[in-house]
Amino acid sequence: MTTTVVRAPAKINLGLSVGPLRDDGFHELATVYMALDLHDTVRVTSRDDEQVTVTVQADAQEGDEAVAVPLGPDNLAVRAVELLRGAAEVTNGVDLAIRKVIPVAGGMAGGSSDAAAALVGANHVWGLGWDREALAELAADLGSDVPFLLHGGVGIGTGRGEKISPVLSRGRYGFIVVVASEGLSTPSVYAEFDRLEPEPEAPRIAPELMSALRGHDTERLGEHLANDLEAAALSLRPELDRVLQIGLDAGALAGIVSGSGPTCVFLLEDDADAAMLTTALWAAPGCADVIHTHGPAAGARIVS
Ligand code: C5P
C-alpha cells in the first residue's frame, strides 16, 4: 500500500474578463490566475481492490464547511481519479483523505484544486509516470480551472479558462482573504452576469496588469485588478460591497471579489498592514474567516 500527500493550492483571478456565452453553455474567458500559499491537503493511498473512497476533514473553526463537500461519486477528486483510472486502464482504487482549508463554494477553486491534487497523487501511487501536460488534458474535462491548478504560479487562461499559458511574473505578493459564511454557486453568478450584461465584448487582458506582474509593481497591480463577475456577485450578495469598502478603508491597496465569489481578496502594499486589515475585516458583514496569505505558489505538488 503506497501513500502520498499532495498540496492543493487556492487560486485567485487577478484579472477576469468574461465574454459571450458559447453554444456549450460556457463563457469565453481571458483571465490571469495566481495560485496562493493557502491550500488544502490531499492524502492519496492506493488500494488493492478497485474502490475509490473519500473523507473530508475541515479545521475546527470551519467545521461546517465539510458538510458542503459531496462525499460520493459527485466529489470532483473522486471523479478525477476515476477518469485517470479509465484512461490509464488501472484496476486498483485509492482512498482520498482531504483536509479542507480553502473556502467551499468561495470562488477560489478549492474543489478543482483537490481534483488536480488527486490526479497528481493517484498518478504517483499507481506508478503511472504521466507528465503534467498529460494530466492537464484530462483535467480540462473536470472543470475549467483544473488545468491551471496543476501548473500553478501565474498563468493566463483562455477558452473557457482551461487553456493555460505561463506569465512572466517577478516577486511575491501579500493578500488578505475574507471568507463568507455562505458560499455562492458559480452557475448562478454567471447567470446573473448574463442578465446584467447580455452582450459582452470579446474578453481581453489589460496589458498594464501584465506589465505590473513583469515589473513586480504592487501599486500598479492593485490599480489593474479587475473582475467582470464582481457586479454579478455584488448583485446576488449586496453586503460584499461593504466588505470591499472596509478593506479599502483599513489600508488595502485594492480589493476584489475572487472569481465568482463570495470570497473577497485584498492586495497588501506591505505585510505590516495585515494585522490592521485582519482586525477591521473580522467585523465585516457575513465574515466567517480572515486569512493572510501570499502568492504565487506552486501548482498541485507532492509534499511527502
Ligand atoms: O468549468 P466549471 O465546472 O468550473 O464551471 C462551472 C460552471 O460555471 C459552468 O457550468 C458554467 O455555468 C459556469 N462557467 C461559465 N463559463 C466558464 C466557466 C464556467 O459559464 N468559462
Short mmCIF file of C-alpha atoms in Angstrom, two decimals, residues 8-210:
data_model
loop_
_atom_site.label_atom_id
_atom_site.label_comp_id
_atom_site.label_asym_id
_atom_site.label_seq_id
_atom_site.Cartn_x
_atom_site.Cartn_y
_atom_site.Cartn_z
CA ALA A 8 -3.67 21.67 -3.41
CA PRO A 9 -3.38 25.49 -3.74
CA ALA A 10 -6.23 28.02 -3.86
CA LYS A 11 -6.35 30.42 -6.82
CA ILE A 12 -7.44 33.97 -7.37
CA ASN A 13 -8.12 35.73 -10.65
CA LEU A 14 -6.11 38.95 -10.79
CA GLY A 15 -7.97 39.76 -13.97
CA LEU A 16 -11.16 38.03 -15.11
CA SER A 17 -12.64 39.23 -18.39
CA VAL A 18 -15.86 37.45 -19.37
CA GLY A 19 -17.02 37.36 -22.98
CA PRO A 20 -20.08 35.96 -24.75
CA LEU A 21 -21.92 32.80 -23.73
CA ARG A 22 -20.92 29.95 -26.08
CA ASP A 23 -23.12 27.22 -27.50
CA ASP A 24 -21.66 24.71 -24.99
CA GLY A 25 -23.02 26.77 -22.04
CA PHE A 26 -19.61 28.20 -21.03
CA HIS A 27 -18.44 31.78 -21.42
CA GLU A 28 -15.36 32.73 -23.41
CA LEU A 29 -12.80 33.99 -20.86
CA ALA A 30 -9.48 35.77 -20.67
CA THR A 31 -8.15 35.51 -17.14
CA VAL A 32 -4.93 35.86 -15.17
CA TYR A 33 -4.75 33.21 -12.47
CA MET A 34 -2.43 33.22 -9.45
CA ALA A 35 -2.01 30.20 -7.15
CA LEU A 36 -1.76 31.00 -3.42
CA ASP A 37 0.05 29.52 -0.42
CA LEU A 38 -3.42 28.94 1.09
CA HIS A 39 -4.02 25.24 0.38
CA ASP A 40 -5.93 22.04 1.06
CA THR A 41 -4.03 18.79 1.58
CA VAL A 42 -4.99 15.57 -0.21
CA ARG A 43 -3.63 12.24 1.10
CA VAL A 44 -3.83 9.51 -1.54
CA THR A 45 -3.42 5.84 -0.58
CA SER A 46 -3.56 3.02 -3.12
CA ARG A 47 -5.95 0.11 -2.58
CA ASP A 48 -5.68 -3.50 -3.73
CA ASP A 49 -9.33 -3.55 -4.79
CA GLU A 50 -10.94 -1.13 -7.22
CA GLN A 51 -12.85 1.05 -4.74
CA VAL A 52 -12.40 4.83 -4.56
CA THR A 53 -13.30 6.35 -1.19
CA VAL A 54 -13.14 9.95 0.09
CA THR A 55 -13.18 11.54 3.53
CA VAL A 56 -13.13 15.28 4.19
CA GLN A 57 -11.83 16.95 7.32
CA ALA A 58 -12.15 20.69 7.98
CA ASP A 59 -10.46 22.87 10.59
CA ALA A 60 -12.34 23.07 13.90
CA GLN A 61 -13.37 26.71 13.42
CA GLU A 62 -14.56 26.00 9.89
CA GLY A 63 -16.32 22.79 10.97
CA ASP A 64 -19.46 23.18 8.91
CA GLU A 65 -17.61 23.66 5.62
CA ALA A 66 -17.01 19.95 5.08
CA VAL A 67 -20.76 19.40 5.05
CA ALA A 68 -20.98 21.24 1.72
CA VAL A 69 -18.42 18.91 0.07
CA PRO A 70 -20.05 15.92 -1.65
CA LEU A 71 -18.61 12.61 -0.41
CA GLY A 72 -19.93 10.30 -3.12
CA PRO A 73 -19.14 9.93 -6.83
CA ASP A 74 -20.05 13.63 -7.32
CA ASN A 75 -16.90 14.64 -5.44
CA LEU A 76 -14.61 16.20 -8.06
CA ALA A 77 -11.49 14.50 -6.64
CA VAL A 78 -13.24 11.11 -6.92
CA ARG A 79 -14.24 11.93 -10.50
CA ALA A 80 -10.61 12.89 -11.21
CA VAL A 81 -9.18 9.55 -10.11
CA GLU A 82 -11.96 7.62 -11.85
CA LEU A 83 -11.12 9.50 -15.06
CA LEU A 84 -7.40 8.75 -14.73
CA ARG A 85 -8.11 5.12 -13.86
CA GLY A 86 -10.18 4.69 -17.01
CA ALA A 87 -7.68 6.47 -19.24
CA ALA A 88 -4.67 4.54 -17.85
CA GLU A 89 -6.59 1.23 -17.55
CA VAL A 90 -5.68 0.82 -13.87
CA THR A 91 -7.54 -1.83 -11.84
CA ASN A 92 -6.60 -0.53 -8.35
CA GLY A 93 -8.53 2.06 -6.36
CA VAL A 94 -7.48 4.74 -3.86
CA ASP A 95 -8.54 6.22 -0.54
CA LEU A 96 -8.61 10.03 -0.65
CA ALA A 97 -8.42 11.99 2.61
CA ILE A 98 -8.94 15.72 2.00
CA ARG A 99 -8.08 18.31 4.64
CA LYS A 100 -10.07 21.42 3.69
CA VAL A 101 -8.83 24.93 4.33
CA ILE A 102 -9.85 26.64 1.06
CA PRO A 103 -13.41 28.02 1.43
CA VAL A 104 -16.04 25.78 -0.15
CA ALA A 105 -18.05 27.41 -2.98
CA GLY A 106 -15.94 30.52 -2.42
CA GLY A 107 -14.61 31.32 -5.90
CA MET A 108 -11.10 30.09 -5.04
CA ALA A 109 -11.29 26.73 -6.87
CA GLY A 110 -10.98 24.56 -3.76
CA GLY A 111 -12.81 21.59 -5.30
CA SER A 112 -10.92 21.96 -8.58
CA SER A 113 -7.61 22.07 -6.72
CA ASP A 114 -8.46 18.92 -4.74
CA ALA A 115 -9.17 17.25 -8.09
CA ALA A 116 -5.81 18.39 -9.52
CA ALA A 117 -4.06 17.09 -6.38
CA ALA A 118 -5.93 13.76 -6.61
CA LEU A 119 -4.68 13.36 -10.21
CA VAL A 120 -1.08 14.05 -9.13
CA GLY A 121 -1.37 11.69 -6.14
CA ALA A 122 -3.05 8.80 -8.00
CA ASN A 123 -0.55 9.12 -10.86
CA HIS A 124 2.18 8.68 -8.22
CA VAL A 125 0.77 5.85 -6.08
CA TRP A 126 -0.21 3.86 -9.18
CA GLY A 127 3.29 4.42 -10.64
CA LEU A 128 1.88 5.69 -13.95
CA GLY A 129 4.57 8.26 -14.73
CA TRP A 130 2.23 10.59 -16.67
CA ASP A 131 3.71 14.07 -17.09
CA ARG A 132 1.89 17.26 -16.05
CA GLU A 133 0.79 18.04 -19.65
CA ALA A 134 -0.88 14.64 -20.00
CA LEU A 135 -2.66 15.10 -16.65
CA ALA A 136 -3.72 18.63 -17.70
CA GLU A 137 -5.51 17.23 -20.76
CA LEU A 138 -7.65 15.03 -18.52
CA ALA A 139 -8.05 17.90 -16.06
CA ALA A 140 -9.93 20.11 -18.54
CA ASP A 141 -12.82 17.60 -18.56
CA LEU A 142 -13.21 18.03 -14.79
CA GLY A 143 -13.52 21.82 -14.71
CA SER A 144 -12.33 24.96 -16.44
CA ASP A 145 -9.72 25.87 -13.78
CA VAL A 146 -8.34 22.37 -13.01
CA PRO A 147 -5.53 22.60 -15.64
CA PHE A 148 -4.26 25.85 -14.06
CA LEU A 149 -4.16 24.23 -10.61
CA LEU A 150 -1.79 21.58 -11.98
CA HIS A 151 0.50 24.29 -13.39
CA GLY A 152 0.33 26.83 -10.54
CA GLY A 153 2.34 30.06 -10.40
CA VAL A 154 0.77 32.77 -12.56
CA GLY A 155 -0.95 31.85 -15.81
CA ILE A 156 -3.27 33.22 -18.46
CA GLY A 157 -6.38 31.15 -19.06
CA THR A 158 -8.30 31.41 -22.34
CA GLY A 159 -11.08 29.39 -23.97
CA ARG A 160 -13.38 28.65 -21.02
CA GLY A 161 -10.32 29.12 -18.76
CA GLU A 162 -8.75 25.70 -19.44
CA LYS A 163 -6.10 26.75 -21.99
CA ILE A 164 -3.11 27.87 -19.93
CA SER A 165 -0.06 29.85 -20.94
CA PRO A 166 2.59 30.93 -18.43
CA VAL A 167 3.05 34.56 -17.40
CA LEU A 168 6.33 36.29 -16.70
CA SER A 169 5.94 37.44 -13.10
CA ARG A 170 8.52 38.58 -10.56
CA GLY A 171 8.34 38.63 -6.79
CA ARG A 172 5.67 37.71 -4.27
CA TYR A 173 2.52 39.48 -3.12
CA GLY A 174 0.66 39.50 0.19
CA PHE A 175 -3.12 39.11 0.32
CA ILE A 176 -5.89 39.12 2.89
CA VAL A 177 -8.70 36.71 2.08
CA VAL A 178 -12.17 37.25 3.59
CA VAL A 179 -14.21 34.06 3.68
CA ALA A 180 -18.00 34.47 3.64
CA SER A 181 -20.20 32.39 5.92
CA GLU A 182 -22.29 31.24 2.95
CA GLY A 183 -20.98 30.16 -0.49
CA LEU A 184 -22.25 31.26 -3.92
CA SER A 185 -22.95 28.86 -6.78
CA THR A 186 -20.74 29.56 -9.82
CA PRO A 187 -23.50 28.91 -12.43
CA SER A 188 -25.86 31.35 -10.64
CA VAL A 189 -23.20 34.10 -10.72
CA TYR A 190 -22.63 33.54 -14.45
CA ALA A 191 -26.42 33.60 -14.99
CA GLU A 192 -26.59 36.94 -13.17
CA PHE A 193 -23.70 38.19 -15.34
CA ASP A 194 -25.77 37.26 -18.45
CA ARG A 195 -28.75 39.17 -17.06
CA LEU A 196 -26.69 42.30 -16.28
CA GLU A 197 -24.52 42.12 -19.41
CA PRO A 198 -26.47 40.50 -22.27
CA GLU A 199 -23.95 41.47 -24.97
CA PRO A 200 -20.44 41.39 -23.55
CA GLU A 201 -17.44 42.25 -25.68
CA ALA A 202 -14.70 39.76 -26.54
CA PRO A 203 -12.63 39.12 -23.39
CA ARG A 204 -9.23 40.79 -23.04
CA ILE A 205 -6.43 41.06 -20.50
CA ALA A 206 -5.23 44.58 -19.65
CA PRO A 207 -1.60 44.98 -20.82
CA GLU A 208 -1.00 47.12 -17.67
CA LEU A 209 -1.75 44.07 -15.50
CA MET A 210 0.87 42.03 -17.35
#
